[in-house]
Amino acid sequence: MNIGFIGAGNMASAIIGGILKNHVVEPAEVRASDPSEATRAKVSSELGIEVVNDNAAVAAWADILVMAVKPFMLQAAIDSITDVVRPETTIVSIAAGKTREWIGQAFGREIKLVRVMPNTPALVGEGASGICANERVSEEELEQVLEIFRSVGTVEILTEPMIDVIGAVAGSTPAYVAMFVEALADAAVAEGMPRAQAYKIAAQAVAGSGKLLVQTGKHPGELKDMVCSPAGTTIEGVQILEARGMRAGVMEAIRAAIDKTRRL
């Protein structure tokens, strides 16, 4: 199974690293293209794959072709390969906001198409991706794509409208969590803790809390209640967060991100 990547940036590199680490394929079965000479050299050196400055060469060779470019670059990337992509090749797009209909029209013909929305924790093997495929993709072909993205985290099969939702929830969450960690650390620094230690402890507390939720399968409210002892310290903080509208603010941020995605 030959897997090609149009674009060899951070997300593509994370996915390639995951499939190689988990022995989904061997390095000789992965190729990528990228216009940046520095990126080509870096990815080739670090991952041991062939990286070229020729989208068409990679597209003609691949059995699964991952379009790992930004939404505003997708049309140009498709234009550079549409004449050479084989009918049996499965196209995978990770571009936010570009629907299966839009991508099909950009190719100008029927294609096997899978949309995936990964997020940046894929860089450390902890990604959360949503996936949907068109009717031309067989169950076996979909399973091959699922295997690729399982190598960098968890994957959920969704309807296409939910791809935009997971893009905003999973895709934007690293930014919101980073802001939350920074705020936690700032509070610790204000009380005298050295900043390096504050960042380390706050980040680990957030990571551990997320892992606890995932591994126990408990409702978030249940885990919150476990920490909120009667007349304790945490419930005092929870009251402040509720008064400041934390939940409403997060919901509004996610819905704004979804609205923006649908306008891309």
Tab-separated table of C-alpha atoms in Angstrom:
chain	number	residue	atom	x	y	z
A	1	MET	CA	0.000	0.000	0.000
A	2	ASN	CA	1.604	3.236	-1.181
A	3	ILE	CA	0.657	6.324	0.838
A	4	GLY	CA	1.371	9.753	-0.619
A	5	PHE	CA	1.159	13.169	0.981
A	6	ILE	CA	0.655	16.459	-0.806
A	7	GLY	CA	2.216	18.778	1.765
A	8	ALA	CA	4.803	17.708	4.321
A	9	GLY	CA	4.189	20.174	7.152
A	10	ASN	CA	3.599	19.473	10.828
A	11	MET	CA	0.372	17.512	10.473
A	12	ALA	CA	1.616	15.421	7.576
A	13	SER	CA	4.852	14.724	9.452
A	14	ALA	CA	2.884	13.663	12.529
A	15	ILE	CA	0.776	11.239	10.500
A	16	ILE	CA	3.794	9.855	8.659
A	17	GLY	CA	5.648	9.403	11.933
A	18	GLY	CA	2.648	7.564	13.387
A	19	ILE	CA	2.204	5.124	10.524
A	20	LEU	CA	5.915	4.339	10.454
A	21	LYS	CA	6.174	3.921	14.220
A	22	ASN	CA	3.193	1.567	14.226
A	23	HIS	CA	4.423	-0.321	11.154
A	24	VAL	CA	1.310	0.419	9.118
A	25	VAL	CA	3.687	0.639	6.148
A	26	GLU	CA	7.428	0.761	5.586
A	27	PRO	CA	9.324	3.987	4.716
A	28	ALA	CA	9.618	2.905	1.070
A	29	GLU	CA	5.807	2.899	0.877
A	30	VAL	CA	5.496	6.565	1.852
A	31	ARG	CA	6.289	9.590	-0.303
A	32	ALA	CA	5.508	13.266	0.099
A	33	SER	CA	5.756	16.472	-1.855
A	34	ASP	CA	6.365	19.986	-0.569
A	35	PRO	CA	7.429	23.255	-2.217
A	36	SER	CA	9.832	24.155	0.613
A	37	GLU	CA	13.367	22.842	0.204
A	38	ALA	CA	13.963	23.178	3.953
A	39	THR	CA	10.836	21.145	4.743
A	40	ARG	CA	11.758	18.470	2.211
A	41	ALA	CA	15.227	18.093	3.709
A	42	LYS	CA	13.943	18.054	7.290
A	43	VAL	CA	11.201	15.473	6.737
A	44	SER	CA	13.389	13.235	4.603
A	45	SER	CA	16.161	13.285	7.206
A	46	GLU	CA	13.933	12.768	10.246
A	47	LEU	CA	11.497	10.202	8.813
A	48	GLY	CA	13.587	8.474	6.178
A	49	ILE	CA	11.099	8.872	3.325
A	50	GLU	CA	11.342	10.349	-0.145
A	51	VAL	CA	10.144	13.962	-0.303
A	52	VAL	CA	10.018	15.709	-3.671
A	53	ASN	CA	8.926	19.000	-5.233
A	54	ASP	CA	6.473	17.340	-7.607
A	55	ASN	CA	2.861	16.856	-6.553
A	56	ALA	CA	1.951	14.959	-9.714
A	57	ALA	CA	4.681	12.344	-9.241
A	58	VAL	CA	3.435	11.538	-5.732
A	59	ALA	CA	-0.228	11.542	-6.801
A	60	ALA	CA	0.356	9.168	-9.718
A	61	TRP	CA	2.207	6.717	-7.445
A	62	ALA	CA	-0.092	6.665	-4.406
A	63	ASP	CA	-2.834	4.183	-3.552
A	64	ILE	CA	-3.944	6.504	-0.751
A	65	LEU	CA	-3.262	10.194	-1.283
A	66	VAL	CA	-3.495	12.565	1.690
A	67	MET	CA	-4.114	16.204	0.802
A	68	ALA	CA	-2.293	17.771	3.753
A	69	VAL	CA	-2.566	21.418	2.743
A	70	LYS	CA	-4.378	24.452	4.137
A	71	PRO	CA	-7.903	25.130	2.831
A	72	PHE	CA	-6.819	28.154	0.787
A	73	MET	CA	-4.145	26.025	-0.921
A	74	LEU	CA	-6.371	23.056	-1.742
A	75	GLN	CA	-7.646	24.200	-5.135
A	76	ALA	CA	-4.126	24.793	-6.458
A	77	ALA	CA	-2.952	21.458	-5.061
A	78	ILE	CA	-5.839	19.641	-6.755
A	79	ASP	CA	-5.184	21.452	-10.046
A	80	SER	CA	-1.610	20.133	-9.969
A	81	ILE	CA	-2.649	16.462	-9.678
A	82	THR	CA	-6.142	15.975	-11.072
A	83	ASP	CA	-4.938	14.653	-14.437
A	84	VAL	CA	-2.694	11.958	-12.941
A	85	VAL	CA	-4.684	10.572	-9.984
A	86	ARG	CA	-5.765	7.022	-10.789
A	87	PRO	CA	-9.489	6.126	-10.472
A	88	GLU	CA	-8.677	3.493	-7.831
A	89	THR	CA	-6.743	5.925	-5.614
A	90	THR	CA	-8.419	6.955	-2.356
A	91	ILE	CA	-8.154	10.708	-1.787
A	92	VAL	CA	-7.999	11.871	1.834
A	93	SER	CA	-8.532	15.556	2.609
A	94	ILE	CA	-7.695	17.102	5.979
A	95	ALA	CA	-8.647	20.639	4.883
A	96	ALA	CA	-11.141	22.312	7.199
A	97	GLY	CA	-14.384	23.544	5.693
A	98	LYS	CA	-13.952	21.987	2.246
A	99	THR	CA	-16.852	19.577	1.790
A	100	ARG	CA	-16.864	16.372	-0.212
A	101	GLU	CA	-19.040	18.139	-2.788
A	102	TRP	CA	-16.561	21.035	-3.080
A	103	ILE	CA	-13.595	18.676	-3.427
A	104	GLY	CA	-15.393	16.518	-5.992
A	105	GLN	CA	-16.177	19.599	-8.074
A	106	ALA	CA	-12.551	20.736	-7.791
A	107	PHE	CA	-11.397	17.412	-9.244
A	108	GLY	CA	-14.075	17.629	-11.916
A	109	ARG	CA	-14.814	13.907	-11.850
A	110	GLU	CA	-15.889	11.064	-9.599
A	111	ILE	CA	-13.268	10.158	-6.990
A	112	LYS	CA	-12.950	7.978	-3.922
A	113	LEU	CA	-12.922	10.584	-1.181
A	114	VAL	CA	-12.479	10.563	2.590
A	115	ARG	CA	-12.577	13.692	4.739
A	116	VAL	CA	-10.677	13.645	8.015
A	117	MET	CA	-10.288	16.367	10.617
A	118	PRO	CA	-7.261	15.605	12.825
A	119	ASN	CA	-5.844	17.897	15.507
A	120	THR	CA	-2.363	18.906	16.594
A	121	PRO	CA	-2.014	16.446	19.534
A	122	ALA	CA	-1.458	13.937	16.727
A	123	LEU	CA	2.118	15.247	16.935
A	124	VAL	CA	2.506	13.260	20.173
A	125	GLY	CA	0.234	10.357	19.230
A	126	GLU	CA	-2.762	11.748	21.130
A	127	GLY	CA	-4.880	13.071	18.289
A	128	ALA	CA	-8.667	13.082	18.077
A	129	SER	CA	-9.958	12.808	14.510
A	130	GLY	CA	-13.338	12.657	12.822
A	131	ILE	CA	-13.790	10.872	9.495
A	132	CYS	CA	-16.419	10.474	6.777
A	133	ALA	CA	-16.278	8.926	3.304
A	134	ASN	CA	-18.283	9.148	0.101
A	135	GLU	CA	-20.184	6.227	-1.386
A	136	ARG	CA	-17.348	5.240	-3.745
A	137	VAL	CA	-15.092	4.248	-0.828
A	138	SER	CA	-15.380	0.576	0.126
A	139	GLU	CA	-15.364	-0.670	3.707
A	140	GLU	CA	-11.886	-2.091	3.147
A	141	GLU	CA	-10.589	1.218	1.818
A	142	LEU	CA	-12.156	3.118	4.706
A	143	GLU	CA	-10.526	0.715	7.148
A	144	GLN	CA	-7.141	1.449	5.563
A	145	VAL	CA	-7.634	5.167	6.169
A	146	LEU	CA	-8.847	4.505	9.709
A	147	GLU	CA	-5.668	2.537	10.374
A	148	ILE	CA	-3.583	5.518	9.287
A	149	PHE	CA	-5.274	7.921	11.683
A	150	ARG	CA	-5.503	5.437	14.547
A	151	SER	CA	-1.714	5.460	14.465
A	152	VAL	CA	-1.781	9.036	15.818
A	153	GLY	CA	-4.739	8.853	18.231
A	154	THR	CA	-8.443	8.066	18.276
A	155	VAL	CA	-10.829	8.267	15.302
A	156	GLU	CA	-14.616	8.561	15.181
A	157	ILE	CA	-16.717	7.896	12.065
A	158	LEU	CA	-19.122	10.821	11.674
A	159	THR	CA	-21.633	12.319	9.280
A	160	GLU	CA	-20.144	15.113	7.196
A	161	PRO	CA	-21.881	17.981	9.093
A	162	MET	CA	-20.226	16.689	12.264
A	163	ILE	CA	-16.783	16.938	10.647
A	164	ASP	CA	-17.013	20.717	11.023
A	165	VAL	CA	-18.065	20.265	14.655
A	166	ILE	CA	-15.156	17.993	15.563
A	167	GLY	CA	-12.845	20.346	13.700
A	168	ALA	CA	-13.897	23.155	16.019
A	169	VAL	CA	-14.023	21.057	19.196
A	170	ALA	CA	-10.918	18.881	18.782
A	171	GLY	CA	-9.078	21.240	16.446
A	172	SER	CA	-9.503	24.381	18.523
A	173	THR	CA	-9.216	22.775	21.950
A	174	PRO	CA	-5.385	22.788	22.040
A	175	ALA	CA	-5.494	26.590	21.816
A	176	TYR	CA	-8.139	26.902	24.526
A	177	VAL	CA	-6.341	24.428	26.769
A	178	ALA	CA	-3.078	26.295	26.281
A	179	MET	CA	-4.820	29.497	27.367
A	180	PHE	CA	-6.255	27.692	30.405
A	181	VAL	CA	-2.844	26.272	31.346
A	182	GLU	CA	-1.316	29.723	30.978
A	183	ALA	CA	-3.988	31.198	33.252
A	184	LEU	CA	-3.456	28.468	35.857
A	185	ALA	CA	0.274	29.071	35.754
A	186	ASP	CA	-0.159	32.845	36.015
A	187	ALA	CA	-2.223	32.346	39.159
A	188	ALA	CA	0.506	30.148	40.625
A	189	VAL	CA	3.170	32.698	39.704
A	190	ALA	CA	1.103	35.415	41.375
A	191	GLU	CA	1.332	33.355	44.565
A	192	GLY	CA	5.118	33.029	44.268
A	193	MET	CA	5.715	29.826	42.305
A	194	PRO	CA	8.530	29.951	39.701
A	195	ARG	CA	7.046	30.139	36.207
A	196	ALA	CA	8.758	27.044	34.804
A	197	GLN	CA	7.383	24.921	37.624
A	198	ALA	CA	3.963	26.540	37.309
A	199	TYR	CA	3.705	25.678	33.609
A	200	LYS	CA	4.888	22.110	34.193
A	201	ILE	CA	2.448	21.435	37.024
A	202	ALA	CA	-0.514	23.118	35.297
A	203	ALA	CA	0.100	21.254	32.031
A	204	GLN	CA	0.412	17.911	33.799
A	205	ALA	CA	-2.737	18.574	35.817
A	206	VAL	CA	-4.685	19.224	32.625
A	207	ALA	CA	-3.167	16.219	30.815
A	208	GLY	CA	-3.870	13.954	33.767
A	209	SER	CA	-7.444	15.172	34.071
A	210	GLY	CA	-8.091	14.451	30.401
A	211	LYS	CA	-6.579	10.995	30.684
A	212	LEU	CA	-8.690	10.292	33.763
A	213	LEU	CA	-11.844	11.200	31.842
A	214	VAL	CA	-10.927	9.055	28.844
A	215	GLN	CA	-9.785	5.982	30.758
A	216	THR	CA	-12.581	5.891	33.340
A	217	GLY	CA	-15.375	6.788	30.937
A	218	LYS	CA	-17.052	8.721	33.727
A	219	HIS	CA	-19.285	11.709	33.066
A	220	PRO	CA	-17.300	14.952	33.407
A	221	GLY	CA	-19.757	16.149	36.042
A	222	GLU	CA	-19.058	13.075	38.130
A	223	LEU	CA	-15.323	13.690	38.114
A	224	LYS	CA	-15.911	17.353	38.940
A	225	ASP	CA	-18.036	16.337	41.923
A	226	MET	CA	-15.312	13.953	43.110
A	227	VAL	CA	-12.985	16.930	43.556
A	228	CYS	CA	-15.570	19.324	45.006
A	229	SER	CA	-15.639	18.356	48.674
A	230	PRO	CA	-18.385	19.927	50.848
A	231	ALA	CA	-17.272	23.360	52.047
A	232	GLY	CA	-13.951	22.698	50.290
A	233	THR	CA	-11.560	24.795	48.251
A	234	THR	CA	-12.427	23.586	44.747
A	235	ILE	CA	-16.137	24.371	44.991
A	236	GLU	CA	-15.194	27.952	45.844
A	237	GLY	CA	-13.274	28.176	42.580
A	238	VAL	CA	-16.066	26.477	40.622
A	239	GLN	CA	-18.505	29.098	41.864
A	240	ILE	CA	-16.248	31.865	40.548
A	241	LEU	CA	-15.924	30.179	37.148
A	242	GLU	CA	-19.687	29.780	36.935
A	243	ALA	CA	-20.192	33.418	37.875
A	244	ARG	CA	-17.731	34.473	35.147
A	245	GLY	CA	-19.630	32.444	32.550
A	246	MET	CA	-16.943	29.878	31.792
A	247	ARG	CA	-19.296	27.317	30.228
A	248	ALA	CA	-21.161	29.864	28.131
A	249	GLY	CA	-17.882	31.402	26.973
A	250	VAL	CA	-16.525	28.046	25.837
A	251	MET	CA	-19.750	27.184	24.036
A	252	GLU	CA	-19.772	30.529	22.246
A	253	ALA	CA	-16.129	30.086	21.208
A	254	ILE	CA	-16.790	26.627	19.743
A	255	ARG	CA	-19.878	27.778	17.856
A	256	ALA	CA	-17.958	30.764	16.454
A	257	ALA	CA	-15.219	28.401	15.262
A	258	ILE	CA	-17.797	26.137	13.600
A	259	ASP	CA	-19.419	29.124	11.851
A	260	LYS	CA	-16.008	30.263	10.586
A	261	THR	CA	-15.200	26.750	9.331
A	262	ARG	CA	-18.394	26.645	7.299
A	263	ARG	CA	-17.448	29.937	5.618
A	264	LEU	CA	-14.007	28.750	4.505
